[in-house]
Tab-separated table of C-alpha atoms in Angstrom:
chain	number	residue	atom	x	y	z
I	145	MET	CA	133.006	128.641	-13.639
I	146	GLY	CA	130.055	128.388	-11.219
I	147	ARG	CA	129.770	126.126	-8.226
I	148	GLY	CA	128.044	122.830	-8.656
I	149	LYS	CA	124.709	122.230	-7.005
I	150	ILE	CA	124.718	120.010	-3.936
I	151	PRO	CA	121.871	117.478	-3.977
I	152	ILE	CA	119.468	117.993	-1.089
I	153	ARG	CA	119.341	114.695	0.724
I	154	ARG	CA	120.255	113.291	4.125
I	155	ILE	CA	123.979	113.202	4.840
I	156	GLU	CA	124.884	109.642	5.766
I	157	ASN	CA	128.162	110.365	7.566
I	158	GLN	CA	127.303	111.299	11.148
I	159	THR	CA	130.305	113.582	11.706
I	160	THR	CA	129.762	115.455	8.447
I	161	ARG	CA	126.039	115.744	9.204
I	162	GLN	CA	126.742	117.265	12.644
I	163	VAL	CA	129.251	119.782	11.242
I	164	THR	CA	126.820	120.806	8.497
I	165	PHE	CA	124.025	121.198	11.052
I	166	SER	CA	126.118	123.479	13.254
I	167	LYS	CA	127.163	125.705	10.354
I	168	ARG	CA	123.726	126.039	8.788
I	169	ARG	CA	122.024	126.549	12.162
I	170	ALA	CA	124.300	129.513	12.843
I	171	GLY	CA	123.544	130.935	9.391
I	172	LEU	CA	119.794	130.417	9.872
I	173	LEU	CA	119.799	132.189	13.236
I	174	LYS	CA	121.802	135.057	11.747
I	175	LYS	CA	119.393	135.478	8.829
I	176	THR	CA	116.403	135.243	11.186
I	177	HIS	CA	117.797	138.022	13.380
I	178	GLU	CA	118.511	140.216	10.349
I	179	LEU	CA	114.992	139.682	9.020
I	180	SER	CA	113.472	140.530	12.401
I	181	VAL	CA	115.503	143.742	12.760
I	182	LEU	CA	115.308	144.989	9.188
I	183	CYS	CA	111.619	144.284	8.609
I	184	ASP	CA	110.353	144.690	12.220
I	185	ALA	CA	108.868	141.201	12.079
I	186	GLN	CA	107.899	139.036	15.028
I	187	ILE	CA	109.612	135.706	14.508
I	188	GLY	CA	109.709	132.597	16.665
I	189	LEU	CA	112.117	129.895	15.545
I	190	ILE	CA	112.351	126.447	17.199
I	191	ILE	CA	114.967	123.894	16.139
I	192	PHE	CA	115.464	120.342	17.402
I	193	SER	CA	118.634	118.535	16.364
I	194	SER	CA	118.790	114.830	15.551
I	195	THR	CA	120.005	114.204	19.103
I	196	GLY	CA	117.019	116.084	20.621
I	197	LYS	CA	118.880	119.283	21.526
I	198	LEU	CA	116.692	122.417	21.479
I	199	CYS	CA	117.715	125.682	19.830
I	200	GLN	CA	115.326	128.643	19.545
I	201	TYR	CA	115.140	132.290	18.591
I	202	CYS	CA	112.467	134.801	19.527
I	203	THR	CA	112.130	138.454	18.498
I	204	GLU	CA	112.830	140.774	21.421
I	205	PRO	CA	111.147	141.896	23.604
I	206	TYR	CA	108.632	139.096	23.082
I	207	ARG	CA	108.715	135.634	24.583
I	208	MET	CA	108.232	132.332	22.823
I	209	GLU	CA	104.955	131.734	24.716
I	210	GLN	CA	103.528	135.002	23.365
I	211	ILE	CA	104.493	134.120	19.805
I	212	ILE	CA	102.878	130.647	20.139
I	213	GLU	CA	99.707	132.088	21.717
I	214	ARG	CA	99.385	134.595	18.856
I	215	TYR	CA	99.861	131.765	16.366
I	216	GLN	CA	97.065	129.777	18.028
I	217	ARG	CA	94.667	132.763	17.934
I	218	VAL	CA	95.351	133.416	14.263
I	219	THR	CA	95.123	129.803	13.131
I	220	GLY	CA	92.283	128.840	15.491
I	221	THR	CA	94.206	125.894	16.933
I	222	ARG	CA	94.708	125.199	20.615
I	223	ILE	CA	96.974	122.715	22.313
I	224	PRO	CA	94.910	120.522	24.683
I	225	GLU	CA	95.816	120.964	28.317
I	226	ASP	CA	95.987	117.919	30.530
I	227	ASP	CA	94.353	118.324	33.901
I	228	SER	CA	96.865	116.386	35.960
I	229	ARG	CA	94.914	116.890	39.175
I	230	GLU	CA	91.807	115.220	37.813
I	231	GLN	CA	93.842	112.368	36.386
I	232	LEU	CA	95.614	111.819	39.708
I	233	HIS	CA	92.268	111.888	41.522
I	234	ASN	CA	90.857	109.214	39.221
I	235	GLU	CA	93.932	107.013	39.624
I	236	LEU	CA	93.785	107.392	43.404
I	237	ALA	CA	90.123	106.423	43.508
I	238	MET	CA	90.818	103.358	41.366
I	239	LEU	CA	93.704	102.290	43.614
I	240	ARG	CA	91.541	102.670	46.730
I	241	LYS	CA	88.818	100.552	45.176
I	242	GLU	CA	91.287	97.820	44.232
I	243	THR	CA	92.848	97.900	47.716
I	244	ARG	CA	89.408	97.515	49.314
I	245	ARG	CA	88.593	94.546	47.093
I	246	LEU	CA	91.881	92.820	47.949
I	247	GLN	CA	91.329	93.382	51.677
I	248	LEU	CA	87.870	91.804	51.488
I	249	SER	CA	89.214	88.803	49.572
I	250	MET	CA	92.008	88.330	52.125
I	251	ARG	CA	89.484	88.356	54.983
I	252	ARG	CA	87.638	85.513	53.272
I	253	TYR	CA	90.791	83.382	53.248
I	254	THR	CA	91.431	84.072	56.945
I	255	GLY	CA	87.886	83.030	57.914
I	256	GLU	CA	86.658	86.526	58.860
I	257	ASP	CA	83.272	88.009	57.901
I	258	MET	CA	81.843	84.790	56.419
I	259	THR	CA	78.175	85.635	57.058
I	260	SER	CA	77.598	87.494	53.787
I	261	ILE	CA	79.195	84.853	51.531
I	262	PRO	CA	76.722	82.591	49.653
I	263	ILE	CA	77.018	78.807	49.575
I	264	GLY	CA	78.454	78.710	46.040
I	265	GLU	CA	81.316	81.046	46.893
I	266	LEU	CA	81.936	79.054	50.083
I	267	ASP	CA	82.369	75.865	48.032
I	268	GLN	CA	84.781	77.642	45.696
I	269	LEU	CA	86.691	79.051	48.668
I	270	GLU	CA	86.944	75.573	50.195
I	271	GLN	CA	88.364	74.138	46.969
I	272	GLU	CA	90.892	76.958	46.719
I	273	LEU	CA	92.010	76.420	50.311
I	274	GLU	CA	92.348	72.654	49.776
I	275	CYS	CA	94.405	73.284	46.661
I	276	SER	CA	96.623	75.684	48.606
I	277	VAL	CA	97.056	73.173	51.436
I	278	ASN	CA	98.054	70.468	48.956
I	279	LYS	CA	100.667	72.777	47.410
I	280	VAL	CA	102.035	73.592	50.873
I	281	ARG	CA	102.245	69.889	51.770
I	282	ASP	CA	103.966	69.045	48.495
I	283	ARG	CA	106.545	71.775	49.088
I	284	LYS	CA	107.057	70.603	52.668
I	285	ASN	CA	107.567	66.981	51.570
I	286	GLU	CA	109.999	68.145	48.895
I	287	LEU	CA	112.096	70.021	51.458
I	288	LEU	CA	112.042	67.042	53.848
I	289	GLN	CA	113.150	64.723	51.049
I	290	GLN	CA	116.016	67.060	50.203
I	291	GLN	CA	117.130	67.092	53.853
I	292	LEU	CA	116.903	63.281	53.992
I	293	ASP	CA	119.007	62.959	50.824
I	294	ASN	CA	121.623	65.297	52.306
I	295	LEU	CA	121.782	63.246	55.503
I	296	ARG	CA	122.174	60.016	53.531
I	297	ARG	CA	124.933	61.584	51.472
I	298	LYS	CA	126.746	62.670	54.636
I	299	GLU	CA	126.309	59.166	56.062
I	300	ARG	CA	127.933	57.601	52.978
I	301	ILE	CA	130.808	60.067	53.173
I	302	LEU	CA	131.408	59.246	56.852
I	303	GLU	CA	131.272	55.511	56.138
I	304	GLU	CA	133.840	55.904	53.375
I	305	GLU	CA	136.130	57.903	55.665
I	306	ASN	CA	135.736	55.297	58.410
I	307	GLY	CA	136.571	52.467	55.966
I	308	ASN	CA	139.628	54.347	54.685
I	309	MET	CA	140.855	54.915	58.216
I	310	TYR	CA	140.302	51.243	59.132
I	311	ARG	CA	142.279	50.096	56.074
I	312	TRP	CA	145.068	52.522	56.923
I	313	VAL	CA	145.276	51.132	60.478
I	314	GLN	CA	145.387	47.565	59.179
I	315	GLU	CA	148.148	48.423	56.716
I	316	HIS	CA	150.281	50.173	59.350
I	317	ARG	CA	149.558	47.787	62.204
I	318	ALA	CA	152.984	46.096	61.910
I	319	ALA	CA	154.815	49.411	62.074
I	320	LEU	CA	152.755	50.503	65.062
I	321	GLU	CA	153.447	47.239	66.914
I	322	TYR	CA	157.177	47.552	66.192
I	323	GLN	CA	157.240	51.100	67.598
I	324	GLN	CA	155.319	49.953	70.686
I	325	GLY	CA	157.774	47.072	71.246
I	326	ALA	CA	160.720	49.456	70.959
I	327	LEU	CA	159.198	51.721	73.585
I	328	GLU	CA	158.688	48.751	75.952
I	329	ALA	CA	162.299	47.531	75.443
I	330	LYS	CA	163.900	50.796	76.539
I	331	PRO	CA	163.204	50.331	80.321
I	332	VAL	CA	164.750	46.793	80.134
I	333	GLU	CA	167.968	48.080	78.599
I	334	HIS	CA	168.135	50.766	81.246
I	335	GLN	CA	167.789	48.140	84.011
I	336	GLN	CA	170.545	46.017	82.458
I	337	LEU	CA	172.871	49.034	82.503
I	338	LEU	CA	172.180	49.605	86.193
I	339	ASP	CA	172.872	45.924	86.977
I	340	GLN	CA	176.463	46.319	85.700
I	341	PHE	CA	177.154	48.615	88.661
I	342	GLN	CA	176.138	46.666	91.784
I	343	PHE	CA	175.921	48.228	95.195
I	344	TYR	CA	176.710	46.062	98.202
I	345	GLY	CA	176.606	46.275	101.989
I	346	GLU	CA	174.455	48.396	104.156
I	347	PRO	CA	173.957	51.994	103.176
I	348	SER	CA	176.401	54.315	104.915
I	349	SER	CA	177.728	57.817	104.560
I	350	VAL	CA	180.407	56.554	102.109
I	351	LEU	CA	179.286	55.262	98.727
I	352	GLN	CA	180.908	51.855	98.034
I	353	LEU	CA	181.228	50.724	94.440
I	354	ALA	CA	181.437	47.200	93.160
I	355	PRO	CA	184.778	45.792	92.005
I	356	ILE	CA	186.031	47.154	88.715
I	357	PRO	CA	185.201	44.819	85.885
I	358	GLN	CA	188.025	42.812	84.287
I	359	GLN	CA	187.725	44.568	80.960
I	360	PHE	CA	189.265	47.667	82.502
I	361	HIS	CA	193.130	47.358	82.459
I	362	SER	CA	194.876	47.908	85.814
I	363	TYR	CA	197.444	50.573	86.085
I	364	GLN	CA	200.313	50.569	88.666
I	365	LEU	CA	201.363	53.781	90.243
I	366	GLN	CA	205.111	54.438	90.701
I	367	LEU	CA	206.459	57.016	93.078
I	368	ALA	CA	208.718	59.590	91.551
I	369	GLN	CA	212.313	59.901	92.800
I	370	PRO	CA	212.841	62.800	95.211
I	371	ASN	CA	214.836	65.788	94.040
I	372	LEU	CA	218.023	65.647	96.072
I	373	GLN	CA	219.134	69.085	95.072
I	374	ASP	CA	216.054	70.636	96.498
I	375	SER	CA	216.474	68.691	99.734
I	376	SER	CA	220.080	69.762	100.190
I	377	ILE	CA	219.120	73.355	99.957
């Protein structure tokens, strides 16, 4: 039973497509080498994968450039060569010309070299400058208005904080007055305590105390009996 034919079309599965590419590329390179050796043929093979990877084969001892040059001579085709130096020179000249034009236009706006400008261009320049000045003034007024709005907002915030603090003081005024009265009463109580102990007479080297108040109970001292036994000894 023979093998079935595989339809030649693009493989949709990316992994399967990559595996098939690797296998068939190796087989193609092998067959190309065999053909070059067996038949003494000059072969140049260039392969680009779907991801842009380059794979090539060239018959030794030739180089790929020699094979391509021979192909161009035989077919009469030639790849156009870009003269990068001429292109860079043209771009540089264009940039210099544009820079010169911009410098001249900037000198007009700064009021320099006005002698060669005709009256019509001077009128246009004046209108452009007036338009620019108006834009600058509008932007300046906008910034000033923003600063004024910020200051007014800060003023309202400070007024609200001041009102809150004033209401707090009014609500706690009674407590503050009570604490202040308590602090003033403490020296009076201290003076009353000192008045309970009165000093009398002229100051001397011996401190004399006032009579003991009546609330203190009096105690009588009694002498202990002598120990006769100790005296007889």
